[in-house]
PDB file of C-alpha atoms in Angstrom:
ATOM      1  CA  UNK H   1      34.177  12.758  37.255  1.00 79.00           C
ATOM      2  CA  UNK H   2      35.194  15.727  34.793  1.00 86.00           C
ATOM      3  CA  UNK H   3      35.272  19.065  36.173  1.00 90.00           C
ATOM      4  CA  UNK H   4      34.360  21.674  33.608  1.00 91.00           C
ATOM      5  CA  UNK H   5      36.098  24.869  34.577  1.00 91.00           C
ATOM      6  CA  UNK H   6      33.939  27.023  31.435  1.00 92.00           C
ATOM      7  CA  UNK H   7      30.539  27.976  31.973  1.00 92.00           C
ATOM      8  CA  UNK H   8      28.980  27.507  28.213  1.00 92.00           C
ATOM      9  CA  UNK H   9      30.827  24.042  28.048  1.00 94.00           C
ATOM     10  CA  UNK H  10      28.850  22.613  31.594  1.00 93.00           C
ATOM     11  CA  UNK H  11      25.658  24.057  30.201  1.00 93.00           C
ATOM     12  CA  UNK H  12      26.395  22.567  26.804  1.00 94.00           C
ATOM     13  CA  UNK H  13      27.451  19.519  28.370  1.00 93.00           C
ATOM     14  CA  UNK H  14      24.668  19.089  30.783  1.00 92.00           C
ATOM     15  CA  UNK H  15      21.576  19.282  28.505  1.00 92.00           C
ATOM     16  CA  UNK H  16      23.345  16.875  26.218  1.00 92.00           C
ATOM     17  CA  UNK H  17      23.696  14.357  28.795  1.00 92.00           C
ATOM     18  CA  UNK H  18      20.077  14.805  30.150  1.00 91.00           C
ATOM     19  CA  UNK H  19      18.654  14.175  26.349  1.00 90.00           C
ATOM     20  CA  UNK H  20      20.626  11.349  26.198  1.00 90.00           C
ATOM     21  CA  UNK H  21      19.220   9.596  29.237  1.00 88.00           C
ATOM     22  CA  UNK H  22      16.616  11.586  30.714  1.00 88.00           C
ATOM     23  CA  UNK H  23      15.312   9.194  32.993  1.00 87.00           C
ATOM     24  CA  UNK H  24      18.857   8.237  34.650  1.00 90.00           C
ATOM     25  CA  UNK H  25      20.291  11.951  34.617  1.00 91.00           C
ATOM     26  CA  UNK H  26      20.206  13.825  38.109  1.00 92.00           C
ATOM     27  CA  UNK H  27      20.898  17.245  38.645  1.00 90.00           C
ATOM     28  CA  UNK H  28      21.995  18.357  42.060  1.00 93.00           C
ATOM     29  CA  UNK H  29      23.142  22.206  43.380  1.00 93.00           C
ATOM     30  CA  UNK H  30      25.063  22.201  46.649  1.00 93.00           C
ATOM     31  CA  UNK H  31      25.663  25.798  48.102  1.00 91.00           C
ATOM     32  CA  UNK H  32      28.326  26.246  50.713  1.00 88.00           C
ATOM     33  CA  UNK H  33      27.970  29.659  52.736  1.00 90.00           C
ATOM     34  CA  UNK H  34      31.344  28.978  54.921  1.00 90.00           C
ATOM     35  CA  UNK H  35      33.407  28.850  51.074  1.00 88.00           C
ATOM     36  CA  UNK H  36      31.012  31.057  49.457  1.00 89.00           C
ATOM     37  CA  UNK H  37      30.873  28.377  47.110  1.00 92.00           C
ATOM     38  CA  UNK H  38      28.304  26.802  44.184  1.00 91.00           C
ATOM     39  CA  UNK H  39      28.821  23.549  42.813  1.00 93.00           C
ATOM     40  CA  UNK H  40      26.646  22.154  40.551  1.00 93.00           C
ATOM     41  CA  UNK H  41      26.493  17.881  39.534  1.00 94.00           C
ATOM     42  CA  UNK H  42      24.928  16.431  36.725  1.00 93.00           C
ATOM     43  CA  UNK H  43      25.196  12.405  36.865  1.00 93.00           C
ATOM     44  CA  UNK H  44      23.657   9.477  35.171  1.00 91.00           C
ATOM     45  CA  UNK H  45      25.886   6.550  37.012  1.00 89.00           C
ATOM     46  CA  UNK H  46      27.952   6.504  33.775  1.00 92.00           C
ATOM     47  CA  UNK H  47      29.021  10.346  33.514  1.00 92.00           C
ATOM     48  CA  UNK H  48      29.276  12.607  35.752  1.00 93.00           C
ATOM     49  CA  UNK H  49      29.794  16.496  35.254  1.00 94.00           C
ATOM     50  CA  UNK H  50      31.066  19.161  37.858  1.00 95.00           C
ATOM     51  CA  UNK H  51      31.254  23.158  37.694  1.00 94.00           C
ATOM     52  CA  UNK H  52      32.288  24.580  40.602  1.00 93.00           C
ATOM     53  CA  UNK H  53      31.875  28.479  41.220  1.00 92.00           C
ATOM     54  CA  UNK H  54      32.302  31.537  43.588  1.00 91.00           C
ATOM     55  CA  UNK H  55      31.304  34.391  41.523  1.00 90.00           C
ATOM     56  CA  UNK H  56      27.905  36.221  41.599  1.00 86.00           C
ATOM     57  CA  UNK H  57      27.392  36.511  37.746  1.00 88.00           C
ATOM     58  CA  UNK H  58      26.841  32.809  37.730  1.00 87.00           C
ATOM     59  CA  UNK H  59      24.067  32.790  39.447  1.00 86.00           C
ATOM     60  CA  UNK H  60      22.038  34.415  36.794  1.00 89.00           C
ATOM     61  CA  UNK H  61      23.328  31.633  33.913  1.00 91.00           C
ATOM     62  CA  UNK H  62      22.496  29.222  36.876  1.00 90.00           C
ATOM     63  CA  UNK H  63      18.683  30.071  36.615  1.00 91.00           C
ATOM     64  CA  UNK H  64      18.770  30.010  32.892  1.00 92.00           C
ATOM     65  CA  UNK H  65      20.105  26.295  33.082  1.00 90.00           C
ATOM     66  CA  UNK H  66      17.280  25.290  35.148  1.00 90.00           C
ATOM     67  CA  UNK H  67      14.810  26.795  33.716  1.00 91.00           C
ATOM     68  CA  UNK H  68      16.131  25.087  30.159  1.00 90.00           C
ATOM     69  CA  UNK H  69      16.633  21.554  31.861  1.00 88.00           C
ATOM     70  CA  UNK H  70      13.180  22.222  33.531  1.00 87.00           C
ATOM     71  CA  UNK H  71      11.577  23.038  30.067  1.00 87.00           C
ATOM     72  CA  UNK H  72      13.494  19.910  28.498  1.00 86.00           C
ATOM     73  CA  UNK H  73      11.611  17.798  31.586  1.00 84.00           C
ATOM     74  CA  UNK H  74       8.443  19.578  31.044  1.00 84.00           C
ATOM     75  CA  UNK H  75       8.603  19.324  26.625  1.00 79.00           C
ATOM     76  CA  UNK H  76       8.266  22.583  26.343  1.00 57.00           C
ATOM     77  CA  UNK H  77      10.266  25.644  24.469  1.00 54.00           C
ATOM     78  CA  UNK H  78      11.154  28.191  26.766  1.00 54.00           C
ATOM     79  CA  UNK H  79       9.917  31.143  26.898  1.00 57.00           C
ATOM     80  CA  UNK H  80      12.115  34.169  25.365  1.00 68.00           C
ATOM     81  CA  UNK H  81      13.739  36.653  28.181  1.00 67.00           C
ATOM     82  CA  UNK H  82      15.328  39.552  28.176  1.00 65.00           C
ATOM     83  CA  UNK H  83      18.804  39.855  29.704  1.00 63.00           C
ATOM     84  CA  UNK H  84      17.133  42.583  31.917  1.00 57.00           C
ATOM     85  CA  UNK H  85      13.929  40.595  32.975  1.00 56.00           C
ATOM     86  CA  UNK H  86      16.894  37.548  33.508  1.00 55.00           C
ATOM     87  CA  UNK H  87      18.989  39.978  35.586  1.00 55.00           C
ATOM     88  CA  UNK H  88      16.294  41.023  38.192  1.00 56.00           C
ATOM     89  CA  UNK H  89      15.259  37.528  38.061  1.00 51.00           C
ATOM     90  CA  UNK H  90      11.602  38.685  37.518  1.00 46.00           C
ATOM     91  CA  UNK H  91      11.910  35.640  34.788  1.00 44.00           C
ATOM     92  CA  UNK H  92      11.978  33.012  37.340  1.00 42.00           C
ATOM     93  CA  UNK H  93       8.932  32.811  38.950  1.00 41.00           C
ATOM     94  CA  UNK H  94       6.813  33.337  36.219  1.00 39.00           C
ATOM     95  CA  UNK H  95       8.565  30.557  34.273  1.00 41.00           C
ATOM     96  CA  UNK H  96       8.365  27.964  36.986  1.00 40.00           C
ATOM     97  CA  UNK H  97       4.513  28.145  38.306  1.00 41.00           C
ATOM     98  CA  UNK H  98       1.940  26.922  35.804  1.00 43.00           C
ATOM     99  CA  UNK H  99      -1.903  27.548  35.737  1.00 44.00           C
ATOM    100  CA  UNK H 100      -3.488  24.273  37.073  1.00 44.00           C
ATOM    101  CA  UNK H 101      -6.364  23.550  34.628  1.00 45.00           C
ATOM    102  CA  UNK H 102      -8.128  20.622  36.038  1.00 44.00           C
ATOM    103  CA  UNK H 103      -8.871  22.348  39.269  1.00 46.00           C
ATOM    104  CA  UNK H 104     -10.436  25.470  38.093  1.00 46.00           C
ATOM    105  CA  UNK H 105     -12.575  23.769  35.626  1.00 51.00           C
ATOM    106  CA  UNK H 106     -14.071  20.550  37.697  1.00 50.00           C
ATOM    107  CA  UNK H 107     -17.341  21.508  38.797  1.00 51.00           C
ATOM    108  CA  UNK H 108     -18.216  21.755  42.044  1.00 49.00           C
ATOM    109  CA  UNK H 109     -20.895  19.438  44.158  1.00 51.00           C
ATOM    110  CA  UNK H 110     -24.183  21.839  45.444  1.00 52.00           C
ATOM    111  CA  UNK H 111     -24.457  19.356  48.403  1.00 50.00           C
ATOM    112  CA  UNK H 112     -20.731  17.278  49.414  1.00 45.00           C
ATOM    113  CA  UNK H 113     -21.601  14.038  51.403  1.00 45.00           C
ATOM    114  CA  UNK H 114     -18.413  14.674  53.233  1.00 46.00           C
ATOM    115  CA  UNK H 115     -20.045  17.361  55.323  1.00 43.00           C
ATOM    116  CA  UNK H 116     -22.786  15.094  56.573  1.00 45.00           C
ATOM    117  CA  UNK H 117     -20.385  12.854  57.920  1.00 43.00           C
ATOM    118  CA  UNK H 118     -18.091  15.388  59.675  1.00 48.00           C
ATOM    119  CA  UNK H 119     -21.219  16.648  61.124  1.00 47.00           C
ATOM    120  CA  UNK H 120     -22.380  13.338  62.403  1.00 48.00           C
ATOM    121  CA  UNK H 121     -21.761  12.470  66.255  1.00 54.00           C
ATOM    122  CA  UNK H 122     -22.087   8.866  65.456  1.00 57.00           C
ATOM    123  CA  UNK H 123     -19.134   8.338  63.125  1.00 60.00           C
ATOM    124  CA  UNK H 124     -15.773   8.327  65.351  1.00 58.00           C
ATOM    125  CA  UNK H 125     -12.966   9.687  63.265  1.00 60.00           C
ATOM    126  CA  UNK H 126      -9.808   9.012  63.321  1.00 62.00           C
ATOM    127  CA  UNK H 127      -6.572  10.536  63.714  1.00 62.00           C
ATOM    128  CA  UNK H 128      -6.794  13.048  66.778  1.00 63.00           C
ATOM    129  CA  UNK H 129      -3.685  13.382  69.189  1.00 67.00           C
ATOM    130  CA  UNK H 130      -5.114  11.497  72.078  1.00 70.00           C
ATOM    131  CA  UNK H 131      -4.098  11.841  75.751  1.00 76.00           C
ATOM    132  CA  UNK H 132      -1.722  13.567  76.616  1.00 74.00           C
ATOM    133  CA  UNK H 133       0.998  11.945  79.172  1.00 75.00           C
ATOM    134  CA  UNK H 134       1.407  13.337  82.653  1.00 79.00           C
ATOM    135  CA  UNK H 135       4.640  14.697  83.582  1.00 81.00           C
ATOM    136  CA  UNK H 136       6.385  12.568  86.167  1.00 81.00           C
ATOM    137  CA  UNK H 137       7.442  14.294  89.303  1.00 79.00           C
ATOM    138  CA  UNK H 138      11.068  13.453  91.126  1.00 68.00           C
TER     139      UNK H 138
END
């Protein structure tokens, strides 16, 4: 287990490990509130990297590693931020939800069978949470 105590050299570190083996590398962020504490793992059973932090400012470089490793996952180039955009972490949410395609552009049934068997008595679904027990008296 290596400990990295410089910020630039775990970030460094970590994406190189993950393009080594991306399907073995695991990424893990454990937050203690009691220490006021960050510690951040990267592993792939072979190597395993540690940065351990207390210090607000990290935070911020702590997004921008994710959302690198995340665009690494994902093939894609990040997008460009601004150091301001990063700081009120407006950046973050944006970078992390994508537009689902598929569901806006599947057309949609005019009549669903699905309905007409909700609607039907005869069909028992199901599922439900039954009886309930009785409370036993002492």
């Amino acid at each position: 287990m290596v400990n990295i105590l410089q910020w630039d050299e775990f970030q460094k570190a970590a994406e190189e490990l993950y393009l080594l083996s991306p399907t073995t590398t695991r990424y893990v962020a454990k937050y203690r509130h009691v220490e006021g504490r960050l510690v951040l793992k990267v592993t792939d059973d072979r190597t395993c990297l540690k940065y351990k932090t207390d210090q607000m400012q990290d935070l911020n470089k702590f997004e921008r590693l994710n959302r690198s490793l995340m665009a690494k996952m994902h093939n894609r180039i990040p997008a460009p931020v601004s150091e301001a955009a990063a700081a009120t972490g407006s950046g973050a949410t944006t970078a992390a939800v994508a537009p689902s395609s598929s569901s806006s552009t599947a057309p949609v049934p005019a009549h669903s069978t699905a309905t007409a068997t909700i609607s039907s008595p005869s069909i028992q679904q199901g599922g439900g949470g039954g009886k309930a027990k009785k409370n036993k008296r002492k």
